Amino acid sequence: MSPPTRRRRLLLAAPAVGYGALILLLSSRPGTDLPGVGIPYGDKGLHVVEYFLFGVLLLLPLRGFGWQGRAFVLAAGLAFAAFDEAFQGTVPDRIGDAADVAADVAGLLLAVALDATVHSARTAAKPS
């Protein structure tokens, strides 16, 4: 399968942009508007899932860039997570939390590891 064209990459980037906007929209809600998860530090699992999905979406337009694309996803995702937590610090009844950023990075790492594993398996399965 050949890598996507430039136009196709832009179209594939749209879901990641939309999802990032959704993350910021949800982050702009005051803390009093947010439901609890019912267990201490339970939101960390939600952060892992949220950023795993974000990582998968960020990877879509970068197919064919190998480790450089994955490194970009990690760097961009980390920068976005840090910005999101800093932004939350400006919202009433919200705080920016370094542990949330760590959970976000864990989700990104899972997405990148899955992508690398799938790529490696596909490469190994191709006939020489």
mmCIF file of N, CA, C and O in Angstrom, residues 40-125:
data_model
loop_
_atom_site.group_PDB
_atom_site.id
_atom_site.type_symbol
_atom_site.label_atom_id
_atom_site.label_comp_id
_atom_site.label_asym_id
_atom_site.label_seq_id
_atom_site.Cartn_x
_atom_site.Cartn_y
_atom_site.Cartn_z
ATOM 1 N N PRO A 40 -10.840 6.852 43.612
ATOM 2 C CA PRO A 40 -9.715 7.777 43.695
ATOM 3 C C PRO A 40 -8.763 7.606 42.505
ATOM 4 O O PRO A 40 -8.422 6.482 42.128
ATOM 5 N N TYR A 41 -8.390 8.688 41.918
ATOM 6 C CA TYR A 41 -7.474 8.727 40.761
ATOM 7 C C TYR A 41 -8.031 7.967 39.554
ATOM 8 O O TYR A 41 -7.282 7.607 38.657
ATOM 9 N N GLY A 42 -9.325 7.723 39.549
ATOM 10 C CA GLY A 42 -9.949 6.991 38.448
ATOM 11 C C GLY A 42 -9.897 7.727 37.130
ATOM 12 O O GLY A 42 -9.996 7.130 36.065
ATOM 13 N N ASP A 43 -9.736 9.043 37.210
ATOM 14 C CA ASP A 43 -9.678 9.816 35.959
ATOM 15 C C ASP A 43 -8.402 9.540 35.174
ATOM 16 O O ASP A 43 -8.340 9.819 33.976
ATOM 17 N N LYS A 44 -7.394 8.990 35.808
ATOM 18 C CA LYS A 44 -6.132 8.717 35.095
ATOM 19 C C LYS A 44 -6.358 7.675 33.988
ATOM 20 O O LYS A 44 -5.798 7.794 32.899
ATOM 21 N N GLY A 45 -7.172 6.678 34.251
ATOM 22 C CA GLY A 45 -7.506 5.692 33.221
ATOM 23 C C GLY A 45 -8.223 6.347 32.051
ATOM 24 O O GLY A 45 -7.980 6.004 30.888
ATOM 25 N N LEU A 46 -9.095 7.301 32.356
ATOM 26 C CA LEU A 46 -9.788 8.024 31.291
ATOM 27 C C LEU A 46 -8.797 8.829 30.452
ATOM 28 O O LEU A 46 -8.933 8.912 29.228
ATOM 29 N N HIS A 47 -7.798 9.406 31.112
ATOM 30 C CA HIS A 47 -6.770 10.148 30.383
ATOM 31 C C HIS A 47 -5.991 9.228 29.445
ATOM 32 O O HIS A 47 -5.683 9.599 28.309
ATOM 33 N N VAL A 48 -5.657 8.026 29.911
ATOM 34 C CA VAL A 48 -4.929 7.071 29.070
ATOM 35 C C VAL A 48 -5.751 6.744 27.826
ATOM 36 O O VAL A 48 -5.242 6.789 26.697
ATOM 37 N N VAL A 49 -7.017 6.437 28.012
ATOM 38 C CA VAL A 49 -7.885 6.103 26.878
ATOM 39 C C VAL A 49 -8.047 7.294 25.944
ATOM 40 O O VAL A 49 -7.954 7.161 24.717
ATOM 41 N N GLU A 50 -8.284 8.468 26.523
ATOM 42 C CA GLU A 50 -8.477 9.692 25.727
ATOM 43 C C GLU A 50 -7.279 9.967 24.825
ATOM 44 O O GLU A 50 -7.433 10.248 23.631
ATOM 45 N N TYR A 51 -6.077 9.853 25.375
ATOM 46 C CA TYR A 51 -4.887 10.158 24.585
ATOM 47 C C TYR A 51 -4.416 8.987 23.736
ATOM 48 O O TYR A 51 -3.713 9.187 22.761
ATOM 49 N N PHE A 52 -4.829 7.764 24.068
ATOM 50 C CA PHE A 52 -4.600 6.641 23.157
ATOM 51 C C PHE A 52 -5.361 6.917 21.857
ATOM 52 O O PHE A 52 -4.802 6.798 20.760
ATOM 53 N N LEU A 53 -6.631 7.289 21.988
ATOM 54 C CA LEU A 53 -7.437 7.605 20.800
ATOM 55 C C LEU A 53 -6.850 8.795 20.041
ATOM 56 O O LEU A 53 -6.793 8.786 18.806
ATOM 57 N N PHE A 54 -6.406 9.801 20.769
ATOM 58 C CA PHE A 54 -5.797 10.968 20.130
ATOM 59 C C PHE A 54 -4.531 10.548 19.378
ATOM 60 O O PHE A 54 -4.300 10.977 18.239
ATOM 61 N N GLY A 55 -3.726 9.685 19.994
ATOM 62 C CA GLY A 55 -2.514 9.195 19.331
ATOM 63 C C GLY A 55 -2.828 8.432 18.060
ATOM 64 O O GLY A 55 -2.176 8.612 17.031
ATOM 65 N N VAL A 56 -3.848 7.581 18.102
ATOM 66 C CA VAL A 56 -4.252 6.833 16.910
ATOM 67 C C VAL A 56 -4.662 7.800 15.801
ATOM 68 O O VAL A 56 -4.266 7.644 14.642
ATOM 69 N N LEU A 57 -5.441 8.806 16.158
ATOM 70 C CA LEU A 57 -5.887 9.784 15.159
ATOM 71 C C LEU A 57 -4.719 10.601 14.611
ATOM 72 O O LEU A 57 -4.682 10.918 13.411
ATOM 73 N N LEU A 58 -3.760 10.937 15.473
ATOM 74 C CA LEU A 58 -2.580 11.674 15.006
ATOM 75 C C LEU A 58 -1.728 10.828 14.069
ATOM 76 O O LEU A 58 -1.074 11.360 13.159
ATOM 77 N N LEU A 59 -1.727 9.519 14.274
ATOM 78 C CA LEU A 59 -0.926 8.634 13.435
ATOM 79 C C LEU A 59 -1.495 8.464 12.023
ATOM 80 O O LEU A 59 -0.756 8.174 11.086
ATOM 81 N N LEU A 60 -2.798 8.631 11.873
ATOM 82 C CA LEU A 60 -3.436 8.385 10.570
ATOM 83 C C LEU A 60 -2.765 9.123 9.409
ATOM 84 O O LEU A 60 -2.452 8.499 8.397
ATOM 85 N N PRO A 61 -2.548 10.435 9.501
ATOM 86 C CA PRO A 61 -1.950 11.114 8.344
ATOM 87 C C PRO A 61 -0.444 10.891 8.214
ATOM 88 O O PRO A 61 0.160 11.293 7.225
ATOM 89 N N LEU A 62 0.156 10.235 9.200
ATOM 90 C CA LEU A 62 1.615 10.079 9.200
ATOM 91 C C LEU A 62 2.062 8.686 8.772
ATOM 92 O O LEU A 62 3.233 8.337 8.939
ATOM 93 N N ARG A 63 1.142 7.914 8.201
ATOM 94 C CA ARG A 63 1.497 6.581 7.723
ATOM 95 C C ARG A 63 2.600 6.710 6.678
ATOM 96 O O ARG A 63 2.540 7.555 5.794
ATOM 97 N N GLY A 64 3.605 5.914 6.821
ATOM 98 C CA GLY A 64 4.709 5.945 5.875
ATOM 99 C C GLY A 64 5.915 6.722 6.378
ATOM 100 O O GLY A 64 6.967 6.703 5.749
ATOM 101 N N PHE A 65 5.786 7.403 7.515
ATOM 102 C CA PHE A 65 6.916 8.162 8.055
ATOM 103 C C PHE A 65 7.703 7.381 9.100
ATOM 104 O O PHE A 65 8.667 7.884 9.652
ATOM 105 N N GLY A 66 7.265 6.165 9.400
ATOM 106 C CA GLY A 66 8.009 5.296 10.314
ATOM 107 C C GLY A 66 8.232 5.900 11.681
ATOM 108 O O GLY A 66 7.349 6.543 12.247
ATOM 109 N N TRP A 67 9.436 5.698 12.199
ATOM 110 C CA TRP A 67 9.742 6.168 13.551
ATOM 111 C C TRP A 67 9.677 7.688 13.641
ATOM 112 O O TRP A 67 9.354 8.229 14.703
ATOM 113 N N GLN A 68 9.931 8.398 12.557
ATOM 114 C CA GLN A 68 9.865 9.863 12.600
ATOM 115 C C GLN A 68 8.425 10.327 12.816
ATOM 116 O O GLN A 68 8.172 11.265 13.573
ATOM 117 N N GLY A 69 7.480 9.665 12.165
ATOM 118 C CA GLY A 69 6.071 9.986 12.385
ATOM 119 C C GLY A 69 5.644 9.683 13.809
ATOM 120 O O GLY A 69 4.924 10.462 14.433
ATOM 121 N N ARG A 70 6.109 8.551 14.328
ATOM 122 C CA ARG A 70 5.769 8.186 15.703
ATOM 123 C C ARG A 70 6.390 9.165 16.694
ATOM 124 O O ARG A 70 5.743 9.546 17.679
ATOM 125 N N ALA A 71 7.621 9.582 16.448
ATOM 126 C CA ALA A 71 8.268 10.572 17.321
ATOM 127 C C ALA A 71 7.504 11.898 17.278
ATOM 128 O O ALA A 71 7.318 12.552 18.308
ATOM 129 N N PHE A 72 7.046 12.276 16.092
ATOM 130 C CA PHE A 72 6.262 13.504 15.967
ATOM 131 C C PHE A 72 4.967 13.392 16.772
ATOM 132 O O PHE A 72 4.577 14.344 17.457
ATOM 133 N N VAL A 73 4.298 12.247 16.691
ATOM 134 C CA VAL A 73 3.054 12.050 17.437
ATOM 135 C C VAL A 73 3.312 12.184 18.933
ATOM 136 O O VAL A 73 2.550 12.841 19.653
ATOM 137 N N LEU A 74 4.395 11.590 19.415
ATOM 138 C CA LEU A 74 4.725 11.706 20.842
ATOM 139 C C LEU A 74 5.009 13.154 21.226
ATOM 140 O O LEU A 74 4.501 13.642 22.246
ATOM 141 N N ALA A 75 5.801 13.846 20.419
ATOM 142 C CA ALA A 75 6.154 15.236 20.735
ATOM 143 C C ALA A 75 4.926 16.144 20.671
ATOM 144 O O ALA A 75 4.685 16.947 21.581
ATOM 145 N N ALA A 76 4.146 16.017 19.601
ATOM 146 C CA ALA A 76 2.958 16.866 19.449
ATOM 147 C C ALA A 76 1.920 16.539 20.525
ATOM 148 O O ALA A 76 1.306 17.449 21.092
ATOM 149 N N GLY A 77 1.741 15.259 20.799
ATOM 150 C CA GLY A 77 0.781 14.859 21.818
ATOM 151 C C GLY A 77 1.180 15.337 23.201
ATOM 152 O O GLY A 77 0.340 15.801 23.973
ATOM 153 N N LEU A 78 2.464 15.244 23.530
ATOM 154 C CA LEU A 78 2.954 15.729 24.819
ATOM 155 C C LEU A 78 2.761 17.240 24.927
ATOM 156 O O LEU A 78 2.295 17.743 25.955
ATOM 157 N N ALA A 79 3.096 17.969 23.863
ATOM 158 C CA ALA A 79 2.919 19.428 23.875
ATOM 159 C C ALA A 79 1.442 19.777 24.059
ATOM 160 O O ALA A 79 1.102 20.694 24.828
ATOM 161 N N PHE A 80 0.568 19.057 23.370
ATOM 162 C CA PHE A 80 -0.862 19.324 23.490
ATOM 163 C C PHE A 80 -1.354 19.009 24.901
ATOM 164 O O PHE A 80 -2.147 19.765 25.473
ATOM 165 N N ALA A 81 -0.908 17.886 25.459
ATOM 166 C CA ALA A 81 -1.317 17.505 26.820
ATOM 167 C C ALA A 81 -0.871 18.558 27.825
ATOM 168 O O ALA A 81 -1.638 18.937 28.723
ATOM 169 N N ALA A 82 0.362 19.039 27.697
ATOM 170 C CA ALA A 82 0.865 20.070 28.609
ATOM 171 C C ALA A 82 0.060 21.361 28.449
ATOM 172 O O ALA A 82 -0.306 22.011 29.439
ATOM 173 N N PHE A 83 -0.231 21.737 27.207
ATOM 174 C CA PHE A 83 -1.044 22.928 26.970
ATOM 175 C C PHE A 83 -2.432 22.755 27.576
ATOM 176 O O PHE A 83 -2.965 23.668 28.224
ATOM 177 N N ASP A 84 -3.031 21.589 27.387
ATOM 178 C CA ASP A 84 -4.367 21.322 27.904
ATOM 179 C C ASP A 84 -4.402 21.453 29.424
ATOM 180 O O ASP A 84 -5.301 22.080 29.983
ATOM 181 N N GLU A 85 -3.423 20.891 30.094
ATOM 182 C CA GLU A 85 -3.396 20.978 31.558
ATOM 183 C C GLU A 85 -3.141 22.412 32.020
ATOM 184 O O GLU A 85 -3.730 22.861 33.011
ATOM 185 N N ALA A 86 -2.286 23.144 31.314
ATOM 186 C CA ALA A 86 -2.065 24.553 31.657
ATOM 187 C C ALA A 86 -3.351 25.350 31.446
ATOM 188 O O ALA A 86 -3.715 26.204 32.262
ATOM 189 N N PHE A 87 -4.044 25.063 30.354
ATOM 190 C CA PHE A 87 -5.318 25.717 30.061
ATOM 191 C C PHE A 87 -6.336 25.427 31.161
ATOM 192 O O PHE A 87 -7.062 26.318 31.613
ATOM 193 N N GLN A 88 -6.390 24.180 31.616
ATOM 194 C CA GLN A 88 -7.337 23.818 32.675
ATOM 195 C C GLN A 88 -7.092 24.624 33.945
ATOM 196 O O GLN A 88 -8.031 24.886 34.700
ATOM 197 N N GLY A 89 -5.844 25.012 34.165
ATOM 198 C CA GLY A 89 -5.524 25.827 35.335
ATOM 199 C C GLY A 89 -6.179 27.195 35.310
ATOM 200 O O GLY A 89 -6.273 27.858 36.345
ATOM 201 N N THR A 90 -6.655 27.625 34.156
ATOM 202 C CA THR A 90 -7.324 28.923 34.038
ATOM 203 C C THR A 90 -8.843 28.804 34.160
ATOM 204 O O THR A 90 -9.540 29.813 34.160
ATOM 205 N N VAL A 91 -9.355 27.583 34.250
ATOM 206 C CA VAL A 91 -10.801 27.332 34.302
ATOM 207 C C VAL A 91 -11.219 27.227 35.770
ATOM 208 O O VAL A 91 -10.536 26.576 36.564
ATOM 209 N N PRO A 92 -12.351 27.867 36.145
ATOM 210 C CA PRO A 92 -12.803 27.797 37.541
ATOM 211 C C PRO A 92 -12.954 26.349 38.037
ATOM 212 O O PRO A 92 -13.462 25.488 37.321
ATOM 213 N N ASP A 93 -12.494 26.126 39.228
ATOM 214 C CA ASP A 93 -12.586 24.825 39.903
ATOM 215 C C ASP A 93 -11.849 23.709 39.176
ATOM 216 O O ASP A 93 -12.177 22.529 39.325
ATOM 217 N N ARG A 94 -10.869 24.050 38.353
ATOM 218 C CA ARG A 94 -10.030 23.059 37.669
ATOM 219 C C ARG A 94 -8.578 23.352 38.009
ATOM 220 O O ARG A 94 -8.209 24.484 38.313
ATOM 221 N N ILE A 95 -7.755 22.337 37.929
ATOM 222 C CA ILE A 95 -6.316 22.516 38.122
ATOM 223 C C ILE A 95 -5.584 21.774 37.018
ATOM 224 O O ILE A 95 -6.095 20.807 36.456
ATOM 225 N N GLY A 96 -4.406 22.234 36.707
ATOM 226 C CA GLY A 96 -3.526 21.496 35.814
ATOM 227 C C GLY A 96 -2.763 20.491 36.649
ATOM 228 O O GLY A 96 -2.269 20.817 37.724
ATOM 229 N N ASP A 97 -2.676 19.265 36.180
ATOM 230 C CA ASP A 97 -2.101 18.188 36.979
ATOM 231 C C ASP A 97 -1.034 17.453 36.174
ATOM 232 O O ASP A 97 -1.326 16.911 35.100
ATOM 233 N N ALA A 98 0.186 17.430 36.703
ATOM 234 C CA ALA A 98 1.277 16.724 36.021
ATOM 235 C C ALA A 98 0.981 15.229 35.908
ATOM 236 O O ALA A 98 1.388 14.583 34.932
ATOM 237 N N ALA A 99 0.262 14.668 36.870
ATOM 238 C CA ALA A 99 -0.093 13.241 36.795
ATOM 239 C C ALA A 99 -1.034 12.987 35.617
ATOM 240 O O ALA A 99 -0.985 11.912 34.998
ATOM 241 N N ASP A 100 -1.878 13.955 35.299
ATOM 242 C CA ASP A 100 -2.738 13.815 34.121
ATOM 243 C C ASP A 100 -1.901 13.805 32.841
ATOM 244 O O ASP A 100 -2.168 13.038 31.918
ATOM 245 N N VAL A 101 -0.890 14.666 32.784
ATOM 246 C CA VAL A 101 0.003 14.679 31.615
ATOM 247 C C VAL A 101 0.707 13.328 31.491
ATOM 248 O O VAL A 101 0.830 12.781 30.393
ATOM 249 N N ALA A 102 1.141 12.779 32.615
ATOM 250 C CA ALA A 102 1.801 11.465 32.593
ATOM 251 C C ALA A 102 0.853 10.390 32.062
ATOM 252 O O ALA A 102 1.256 9.540 31.252
ATOM 253 N N ALA A 103 -0.401 10.426 32.481
ATOM 254 C CA ALA A 103 -1.386 9.461 31.980
ATOM 255 C C ALA A 103 -1.636 9.685 30.486
ATOM 256 O O ALA A 103 -1.790 8.717 29.723
ATOM 257 N N ASP A 104 -1.657 10.950 30.060
ATOM 258 C CA ASP A 104 -1.824 11.267 28.639
ATOM 259 C C ASP A 104 -0.677 10.679 27.826
ATOM 260 O O ASP A 104 -0.888 10.070 26.771
ATOM 261 N N VAL A 105 0.534 10.839 28.322
ATOM 262 C CA VAL A 105 1.708 10.304 27.627
ATOM 263 C C VAL A 105 1.654 8.780 27.575
ATOM 264 O O VAL A 105 2.017 8.172 26.564
ATOM 265 N N ALA A 106 1.166 8.157 28.642
ATOM 266 C CA ALA A 106 1.019 6.698 28.634
ATOM 267 C C ALA A 106 0.074 6.269 27.506
ATOM 268 O O ALA A 106 0.352 5.303 26.790
ATOM 269 N N GLY A 107 -1.013 6.988 27.315
ATOM 270 C CA GLY A 107 -1.934 6.686 26.225
ATOM 271 C C GLY A 107 -1.285 6.868 24.865
ATOM 272 O O GLY A 107 -1.461 6.045 23.963
ATOM 273 N N LEU A 108 -0.525 7.945 24.709
ATOM 274 C CA LEU A 108 0.192 8.184 23.449
ATOM 275 C C LEU A 108 1.200 7.074 23.182
ATOM 276 O O LEU A 108 1.326 6.589 22.055
ATOM 277 N N LEU A 109 1.932 6.667 24.221
ATOM 278 C CA LEU A 109 2.920 5.598 24.073
ATOM 279 C C LEU A 109 2.255 4.284 23.653
ATOM 280 O O LEU A 109 2.803 3.545 22.826
ATOM 281 N N LEU A 110 1.089 4.012 24.209
ATOM 282 C CA LEU A 110 0.368 2.794 23.818
ATOM 283 C C LEU A 110 -0.023 2.847 22.340
ATOM 284 O O LEU A 110 0.116 1.849 21.623
ATOM 285 N N ALA A 111 -0.491 4.003 21.880
ATOM 286 C CA ALA A 111 -0.873 4.139 20.470
ATOM 287 C C ALA A 111 0.333 3.954 19.561
ATOM 288 O O ALA A 111 0.256 3.252 18.544
ATOM 289 N N VAL A 112 1.449 4.563 19.928
ATOM 290 C CA VAL A 112 2.666 4.463 19.115
ATOM 291 C C VAL A 112 3.202 3.030 19.134
ATOM 292 O O VAL A 112 3.623 2.505 18.099
ATOM 293 N N ALA A 113 3.164 2.388 20.304
ATOM 294 C CA ALA A 113 3.640 1.002 20.396
ATOM 295 C C ALA A 113 2.765 0.072 19.556
ATOM 296 O O ALA A 113 3.282 -0.821 18.861
ATOM 297 N N LEU A 114 1.468 0.283 19.600
ATOM 298 C CA LEU A 114 0.562 -0.530 18.781
ATOM 299 C C LEU A 114 0.854 -0.315 17.300
ATOM 300 O O LEU A 114 0.937 -1.273 16.532
ATOM 301 N N ASP A 115 1.044 0.935 16.896
ATOM 302 C CA ASP A 115 1.350 1.234 15.498
ATOM 303 C C ASP A 115 2.655 0.564 15.072
ATOM 304 O O ASP A 115 2.727 -0.030 13.996
ATOM 305 N N ALA A 116 3.679 0.642 15.907
ATOM 306 C CA ALA A 116 4.966 0.027 15.577
ATOM 307 C C ALA A 116 4.840 -1.491 15.489
ATOM 308 O O ALA A 116 5.421 -2.118 14.594
ATOM 309 N N THR A 117 4.060 -2.081 16.384
ATOM 310 C CA THR A 117 3.858 -3.528 16.379
ATOM 311 C C THR A 117 3.126 -3.981 15.121
ATOM 312 O O THR A 117 3.524 -4.960 14.475
ATOM 313 N N VAL A 118 2.068 -3.261 14.765
ATOM 314 C CA VAL A 118 1.313 -3.606 13.553
ATOM 315 C C VAL A 118 2.196 -3.449 12.318
ATOM 316 O O VAL A 118 2.215 -4.307 11.430
ATOM 317 N N HIS A 119 2.961 -2.368 12.261
ATOM 318 C CA HIS A 119 3.860 -2.141 11.119
ATOM 319 C C HIS A 119 4.894 -3.264 11.029
ATOM 320 O O HIS A 119 5.159 -3.790 9.943
ATOM 321 N N SER A 120 5.457 -3.638 12.159
ATOM 322 C CA SER A 120 6.468 -4.704 12.178
ATOM 323 C C SER A 120 5.858 -6.034 11.727
ATOM 324 O O SER A 120 6.477 -6.772 10.944
ATOM 325 N N ALA A 121 4.653 -6.327 12.198
ATOM 326 C CA ALA A 121 3.997 -7.581 11.803
ATOM 327 C C ALA A 121 3.678 -7.583 10.322
ATOM 328 O O ALA A 121 3.854 -8.614 9.639
ATOM 329 N N ARG A 122 3.231 -6.473 9.790
ATOM 330 C CA ARG A 122 2.932 -6.396 8.352
ATOM 331 C C ARG A 122 4.192 -6.537 7.519
ATOM 332 O O ARG A 122 4.191 -7.182 6.470
ATOM 333 N N THR A 123 5.266 -5.927 7.969
ATOM 334 C CA THR A 123 6.525 -6.001 7.249
ATOM 335 C C THR A 123 7.055 -7.440 7.248
ATOM 336 O O THR A 123 7.526 -7.932 6.220
ATOM 337 N N ALA A 124 6.941 -8.113 8.384
ATOM 338 C CA ALA A 124 7.416 -9.493 8.496
ATOM 339 C C ALA A 124 6.563 -10.438 7.647
ATOM 340 O O ALA A 124 7.055 -11.452 7.152
ATOM 341 N N ALA A 125 5.289 -10.116 7.460
ATOM 342 C CA ALA A 125 4.387 -10.984 6.719
ATOM 343 C C ALA A 125 4.512 -10.834 5.201
ATOM 344 O O ALA A 125 4.043 -11.682 4.459
#
